[in-house]
mmCIF file of C-alpha atoms in Angstrom:
data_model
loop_
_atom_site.group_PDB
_atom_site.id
_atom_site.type_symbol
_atom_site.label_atom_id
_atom_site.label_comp_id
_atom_site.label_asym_id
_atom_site.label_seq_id
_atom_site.Cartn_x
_atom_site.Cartn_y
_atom_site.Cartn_z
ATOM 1 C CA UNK A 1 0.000 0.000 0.000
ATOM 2 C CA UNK A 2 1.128 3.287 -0.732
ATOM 3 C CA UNK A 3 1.950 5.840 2.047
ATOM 4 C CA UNK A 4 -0.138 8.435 0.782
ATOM 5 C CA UNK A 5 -3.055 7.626 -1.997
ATOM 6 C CA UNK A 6 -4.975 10.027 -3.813
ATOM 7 C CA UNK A 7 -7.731 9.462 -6.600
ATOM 8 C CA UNK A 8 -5.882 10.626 -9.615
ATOM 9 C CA UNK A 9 -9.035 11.574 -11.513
ATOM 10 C CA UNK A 10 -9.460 13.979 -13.162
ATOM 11 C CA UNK A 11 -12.514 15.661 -11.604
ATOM 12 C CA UNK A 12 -14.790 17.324 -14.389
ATOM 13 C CA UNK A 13 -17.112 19.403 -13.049
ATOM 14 C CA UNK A 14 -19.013 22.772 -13.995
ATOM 15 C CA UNK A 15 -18.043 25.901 -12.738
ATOM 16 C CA UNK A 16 -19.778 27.021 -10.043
ATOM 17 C CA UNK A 17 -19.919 23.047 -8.300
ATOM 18 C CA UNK A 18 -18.786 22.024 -5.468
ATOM 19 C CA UNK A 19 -15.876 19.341 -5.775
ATOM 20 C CA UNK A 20 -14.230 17.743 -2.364
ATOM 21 C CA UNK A 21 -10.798 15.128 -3.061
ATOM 22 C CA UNK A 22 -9.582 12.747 -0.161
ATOM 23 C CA UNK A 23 -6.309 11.701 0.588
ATOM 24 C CA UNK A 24 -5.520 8.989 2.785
ATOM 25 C CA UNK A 25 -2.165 8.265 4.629
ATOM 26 C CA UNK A 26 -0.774 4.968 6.047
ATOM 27 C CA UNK A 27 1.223 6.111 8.943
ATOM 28 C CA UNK A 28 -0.675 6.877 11.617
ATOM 29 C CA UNK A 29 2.438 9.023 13.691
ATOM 30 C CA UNK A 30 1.799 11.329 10.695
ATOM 31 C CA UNK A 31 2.417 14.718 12.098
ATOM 32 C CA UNK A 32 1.735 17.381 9.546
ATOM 33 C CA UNK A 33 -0.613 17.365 6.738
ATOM 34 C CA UNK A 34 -0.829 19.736 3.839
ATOM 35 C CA UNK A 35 -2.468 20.621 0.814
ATOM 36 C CA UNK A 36 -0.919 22.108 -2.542
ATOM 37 C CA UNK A 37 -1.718 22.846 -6.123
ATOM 38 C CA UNK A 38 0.760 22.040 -9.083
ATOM 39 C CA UNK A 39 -0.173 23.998 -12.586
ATOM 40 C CA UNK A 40 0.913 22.255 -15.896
ATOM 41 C CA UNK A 41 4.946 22.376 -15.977
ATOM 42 C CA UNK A 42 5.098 24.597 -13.061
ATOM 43 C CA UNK A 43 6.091 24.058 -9.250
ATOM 44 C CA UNK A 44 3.809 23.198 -6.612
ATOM 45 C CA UNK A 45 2.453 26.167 -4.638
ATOM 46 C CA UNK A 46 1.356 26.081 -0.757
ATOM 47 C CA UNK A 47 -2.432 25.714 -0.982
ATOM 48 C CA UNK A 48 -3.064 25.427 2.942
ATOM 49 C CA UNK A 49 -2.380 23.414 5.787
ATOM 50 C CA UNK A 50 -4.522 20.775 7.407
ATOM 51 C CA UNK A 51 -5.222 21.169 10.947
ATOM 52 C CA UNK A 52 -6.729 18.873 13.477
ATOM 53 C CA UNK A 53 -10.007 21.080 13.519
ATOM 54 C CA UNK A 54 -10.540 21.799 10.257
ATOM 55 C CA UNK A 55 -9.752 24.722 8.616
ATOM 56 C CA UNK A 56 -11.356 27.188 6.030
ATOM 57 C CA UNK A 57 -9.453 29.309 3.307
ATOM 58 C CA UNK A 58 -12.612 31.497 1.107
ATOM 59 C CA UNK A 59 -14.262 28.740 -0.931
ATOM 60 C CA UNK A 60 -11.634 25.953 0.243
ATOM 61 C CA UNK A 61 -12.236 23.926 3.453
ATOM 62 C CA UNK A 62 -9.684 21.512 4.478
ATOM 63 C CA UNK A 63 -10.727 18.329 7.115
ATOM 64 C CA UNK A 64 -8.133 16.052 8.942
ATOM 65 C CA UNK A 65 -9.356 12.393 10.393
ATOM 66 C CA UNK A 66 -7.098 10.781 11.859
ATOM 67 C CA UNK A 67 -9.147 7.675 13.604
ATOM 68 C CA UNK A 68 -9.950 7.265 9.616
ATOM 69 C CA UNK A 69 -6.242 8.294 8.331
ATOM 70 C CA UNK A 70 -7.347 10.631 5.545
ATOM 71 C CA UNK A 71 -7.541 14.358 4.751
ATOM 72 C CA UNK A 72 -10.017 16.206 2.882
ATOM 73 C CA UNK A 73 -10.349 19.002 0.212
ATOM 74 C CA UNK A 74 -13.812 21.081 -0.515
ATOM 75 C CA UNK A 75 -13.840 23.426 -3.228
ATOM 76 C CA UNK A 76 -17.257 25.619 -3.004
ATOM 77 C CA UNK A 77 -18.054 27.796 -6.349
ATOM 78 C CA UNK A 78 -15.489 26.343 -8.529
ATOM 79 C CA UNK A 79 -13.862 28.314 -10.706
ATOM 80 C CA UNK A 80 -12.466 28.262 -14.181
ATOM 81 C CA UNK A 81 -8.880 29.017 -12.599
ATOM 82 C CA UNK A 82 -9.445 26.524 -10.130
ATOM 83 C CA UNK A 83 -8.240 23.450 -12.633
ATOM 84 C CA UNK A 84 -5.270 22.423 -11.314
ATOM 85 C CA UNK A 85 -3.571 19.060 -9.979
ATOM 86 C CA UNK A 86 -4.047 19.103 -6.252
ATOM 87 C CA UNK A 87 -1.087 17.299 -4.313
ATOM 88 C CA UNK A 88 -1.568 16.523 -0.881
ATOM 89 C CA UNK A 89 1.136 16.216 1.505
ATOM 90 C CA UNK A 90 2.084 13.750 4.882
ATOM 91 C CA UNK A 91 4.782 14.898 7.305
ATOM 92 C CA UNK A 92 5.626 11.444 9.007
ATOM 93 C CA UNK A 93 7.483 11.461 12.406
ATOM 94 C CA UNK A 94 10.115 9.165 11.970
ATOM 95 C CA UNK A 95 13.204 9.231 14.694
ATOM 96 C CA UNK A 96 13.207 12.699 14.561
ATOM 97 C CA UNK A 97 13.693 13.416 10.948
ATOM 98 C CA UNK A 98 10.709 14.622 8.853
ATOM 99 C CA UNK A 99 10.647 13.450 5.187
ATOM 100 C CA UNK A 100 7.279 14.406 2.738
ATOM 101 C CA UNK A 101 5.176 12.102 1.156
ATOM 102 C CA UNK A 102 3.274 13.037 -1.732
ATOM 103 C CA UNK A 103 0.041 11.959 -3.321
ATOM 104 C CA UNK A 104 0.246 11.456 -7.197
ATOM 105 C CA UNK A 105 -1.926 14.372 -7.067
ATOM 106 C CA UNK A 106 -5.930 14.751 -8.136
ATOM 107 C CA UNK A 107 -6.369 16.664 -11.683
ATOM 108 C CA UNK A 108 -9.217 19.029 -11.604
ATOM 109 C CA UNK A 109 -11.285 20.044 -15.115
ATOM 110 C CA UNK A 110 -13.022 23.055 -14.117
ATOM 111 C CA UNK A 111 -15.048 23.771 -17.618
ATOM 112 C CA UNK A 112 -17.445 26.899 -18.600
ATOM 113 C CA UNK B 1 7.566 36.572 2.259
ATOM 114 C CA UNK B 2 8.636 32.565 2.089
ATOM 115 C CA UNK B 3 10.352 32.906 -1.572
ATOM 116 C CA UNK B 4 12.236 30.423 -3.088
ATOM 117 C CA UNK B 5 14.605 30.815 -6.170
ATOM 118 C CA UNK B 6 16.119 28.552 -8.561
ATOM 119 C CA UNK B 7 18.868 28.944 -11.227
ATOM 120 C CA UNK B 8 18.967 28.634 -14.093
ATOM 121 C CA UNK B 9 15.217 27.872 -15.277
ATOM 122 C CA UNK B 10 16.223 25.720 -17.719
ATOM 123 C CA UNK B 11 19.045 24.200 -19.525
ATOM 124 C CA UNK B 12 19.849 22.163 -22.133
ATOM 125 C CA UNK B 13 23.446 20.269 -22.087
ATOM 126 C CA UNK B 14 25.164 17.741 -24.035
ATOM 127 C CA UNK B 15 25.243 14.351 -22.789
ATOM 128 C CA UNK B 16 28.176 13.361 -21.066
ATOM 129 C CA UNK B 17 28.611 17.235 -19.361
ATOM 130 C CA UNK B 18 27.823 18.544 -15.728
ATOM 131 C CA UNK B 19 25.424 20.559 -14.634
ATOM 132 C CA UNK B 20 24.553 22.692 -11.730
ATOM 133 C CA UNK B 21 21.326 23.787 -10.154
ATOM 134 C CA UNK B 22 21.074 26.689 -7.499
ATOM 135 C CA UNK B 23 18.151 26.806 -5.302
ATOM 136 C CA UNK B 24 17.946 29.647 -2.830
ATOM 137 C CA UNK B 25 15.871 30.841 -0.192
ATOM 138 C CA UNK B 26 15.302 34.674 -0.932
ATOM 139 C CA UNK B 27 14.029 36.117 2.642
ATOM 140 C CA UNK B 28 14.137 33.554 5.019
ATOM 141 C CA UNK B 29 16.838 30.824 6.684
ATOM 142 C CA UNK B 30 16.521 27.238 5.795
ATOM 143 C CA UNK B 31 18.373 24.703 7.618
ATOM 144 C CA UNK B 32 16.600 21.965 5.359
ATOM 145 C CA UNK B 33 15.499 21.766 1.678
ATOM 146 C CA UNK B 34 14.539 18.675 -0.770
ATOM 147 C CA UNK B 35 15.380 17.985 -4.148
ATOM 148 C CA UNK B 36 12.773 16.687 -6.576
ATOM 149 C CA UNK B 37 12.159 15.303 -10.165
ATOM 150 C CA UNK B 38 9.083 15.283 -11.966
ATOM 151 C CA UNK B 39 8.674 13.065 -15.234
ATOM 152 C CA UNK B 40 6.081 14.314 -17.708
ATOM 153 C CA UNK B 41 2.444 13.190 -16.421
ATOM 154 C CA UNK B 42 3.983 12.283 -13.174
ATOM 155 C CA UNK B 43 4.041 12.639 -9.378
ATOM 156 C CA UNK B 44 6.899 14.781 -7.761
ATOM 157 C CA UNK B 45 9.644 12.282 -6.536
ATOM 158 C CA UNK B 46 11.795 13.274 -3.711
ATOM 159 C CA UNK B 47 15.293 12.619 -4.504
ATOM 160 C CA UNK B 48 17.493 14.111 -1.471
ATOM 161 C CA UNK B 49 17.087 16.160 1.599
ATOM 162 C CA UNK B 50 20.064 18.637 2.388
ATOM 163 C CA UNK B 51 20.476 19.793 5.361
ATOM 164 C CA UNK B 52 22.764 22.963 6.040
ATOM 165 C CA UNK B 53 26.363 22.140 7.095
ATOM 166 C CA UNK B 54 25.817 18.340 7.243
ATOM 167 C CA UNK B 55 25.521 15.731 4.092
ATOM 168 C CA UNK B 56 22.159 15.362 1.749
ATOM 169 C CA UNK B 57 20.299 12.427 2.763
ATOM 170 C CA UNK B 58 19.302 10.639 -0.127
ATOM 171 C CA UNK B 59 16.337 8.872 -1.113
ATOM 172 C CA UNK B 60 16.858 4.733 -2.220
ATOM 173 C CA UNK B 61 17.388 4.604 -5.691
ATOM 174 C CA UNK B 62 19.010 7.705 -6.214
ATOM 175 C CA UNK B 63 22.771 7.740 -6.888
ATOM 176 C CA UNK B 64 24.758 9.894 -4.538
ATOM 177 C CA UNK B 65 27.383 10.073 -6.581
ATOM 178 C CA UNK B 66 25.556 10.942 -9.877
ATOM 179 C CA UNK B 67 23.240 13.963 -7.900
ATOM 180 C CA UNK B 68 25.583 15.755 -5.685
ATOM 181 C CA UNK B 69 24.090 18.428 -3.172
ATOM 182 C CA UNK B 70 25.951 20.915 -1.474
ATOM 183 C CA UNK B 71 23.993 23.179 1.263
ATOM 184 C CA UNK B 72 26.481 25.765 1.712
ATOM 185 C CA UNK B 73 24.801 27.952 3.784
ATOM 186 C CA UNK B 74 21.222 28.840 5.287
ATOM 187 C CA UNK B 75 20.283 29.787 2.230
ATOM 188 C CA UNK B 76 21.607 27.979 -0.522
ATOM 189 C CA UNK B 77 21.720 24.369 -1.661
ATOM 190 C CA UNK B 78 23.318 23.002 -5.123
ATOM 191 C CA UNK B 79 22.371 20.250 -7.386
ATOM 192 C CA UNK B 80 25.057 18.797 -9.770
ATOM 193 C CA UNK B 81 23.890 16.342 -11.998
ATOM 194 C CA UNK B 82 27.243 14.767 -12.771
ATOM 195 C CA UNK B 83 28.041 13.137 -16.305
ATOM 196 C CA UNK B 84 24.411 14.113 -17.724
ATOM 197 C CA UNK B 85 22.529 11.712 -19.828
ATOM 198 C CA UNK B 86 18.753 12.135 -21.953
ATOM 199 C CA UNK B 87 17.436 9.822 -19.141
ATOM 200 C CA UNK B 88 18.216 12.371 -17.046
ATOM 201 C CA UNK B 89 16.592 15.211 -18.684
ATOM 202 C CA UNK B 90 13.504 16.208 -16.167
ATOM 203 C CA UNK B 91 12.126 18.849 -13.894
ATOM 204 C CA UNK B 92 13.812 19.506 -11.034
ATOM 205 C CA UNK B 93 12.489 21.262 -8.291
ATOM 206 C CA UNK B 94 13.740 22.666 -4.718
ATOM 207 C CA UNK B 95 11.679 23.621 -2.025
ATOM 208 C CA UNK B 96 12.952 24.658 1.565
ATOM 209 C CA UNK B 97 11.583 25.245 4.996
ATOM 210 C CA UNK B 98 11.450 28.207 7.043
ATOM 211 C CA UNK B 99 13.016 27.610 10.273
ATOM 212 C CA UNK B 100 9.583 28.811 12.281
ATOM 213 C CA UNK B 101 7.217 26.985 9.794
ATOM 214 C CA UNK B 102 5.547 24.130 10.889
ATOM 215 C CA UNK B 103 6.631 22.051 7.974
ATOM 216 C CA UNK B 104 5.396 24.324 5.130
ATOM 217 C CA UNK B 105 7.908 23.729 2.327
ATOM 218 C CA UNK B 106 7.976 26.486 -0.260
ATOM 219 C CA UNK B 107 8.619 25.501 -3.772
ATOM 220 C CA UNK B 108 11.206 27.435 -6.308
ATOM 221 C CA UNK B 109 9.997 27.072 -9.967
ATOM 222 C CA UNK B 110 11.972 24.456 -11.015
ATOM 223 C CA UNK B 111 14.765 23.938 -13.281
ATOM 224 C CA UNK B 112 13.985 22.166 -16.868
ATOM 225 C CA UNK B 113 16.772 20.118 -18.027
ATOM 226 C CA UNK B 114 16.867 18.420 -21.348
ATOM 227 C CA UNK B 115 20.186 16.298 -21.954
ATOM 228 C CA UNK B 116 20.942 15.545 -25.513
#
């Protein structure tokens, strides 16, 4: 199993839907959790983090569960700019070091 | 704040030749940044952390010897892809993290390197 799994899609939706990707982790030690958004042949870019209560960003909404192992992503009122791959990201705690994981990423179609 | 350069943005080098990739941190300290690849179509795949004043930590399957990092200082790290070859020829991106960040990594834009 990999450490971090993502549905690679893509995601086709209208604009204006809502759209919510999941990301689930294997290690449960996992300490930090994040979310980021890659455009084509450019670098990833800090979408937000993930904290333990939830967290909202405008029309974004991130969710952690850790008794389930998985993070979450809502998009409200998508938007034409919004099509993107969306790469989420696992911290584990291991002896003190911290190395990232990284989903394969979710591709999002946002279309007129 | 939290910017992240790289240099150059792309380069193209003949197979067989050396070549090196600066990634800095602009406006903030890093005592640890990572070295990735990206293939066309596919995930990022962490090749190295570097950690200021120590040696990179490398990933399994990644030759040491072929990817040498150097992190000089707080707020610079080098990639030398030794002896280039067109497998080689990827994206390679750097990101670093702020000393006070809780584990955000900020992301330079990458260096494109096509080997012929």
């Amino acid at each position: 199993r990999k450490e971090v799994e993502q549905d690679p899609g893509p995601f086709n939706v209208p604009e204006g839907a809502t759209v919510a990707f999941n990301c689930t982790y294997s290690n449960s030690a996992s300490q930090s959790f994040f979310w980021y958004r890659q455009d084509c042949r450019k670098e990833p870019k800090l979408l937000m983090s993930v904290y333990s209560s939830g967290n909202e960003d405008g029309r974004f909404t991130a969710q952690l569960n850790r008794a389930s192992q998985y993070i979450s992503l809502l998009i409200r009122d998508s938007k034409l700019s919004d099509s993107a791959t969306y790469l989420c990201v696992v911290f584990p705690a291991s002896g003190g070091s911290y190395i990232p994981t990284f989903g394969r990423g979710t591709s999002l179609i946002v279309h007129p | 704040g939290a910017v992240v350069s790289q240099h150059p943005s792309w380069v193209i080098c003949k197979s067989g030749t050396s070549v090196k990739i600066e990634c800095r941190s602009l406006d903030f300290q890093a005592t640890t940044m990572f070295w990735y690849r990206q293939f066309p179509k596919q995930s990022l795949m962490l090749m190295a952390t570097s950690n200021e004043g120590s040696k990179a930590t490398y990933e399994q399957g990644v030759e040491k010897d072929k990817f040498l990092i150097n992190h000089a200082s707080l707020t610079l790290s080098t990639l030398t892809v030794t002896s280039a070859h067109p497998e080689d020829s990827s994206f390679y991106i750097c990101s670093a993290i702020p000393g006070t960040s809780d584990y955000e990594q900020y992301f330079g834009p990458g260096t494109r390197l096509t080997v012929t």
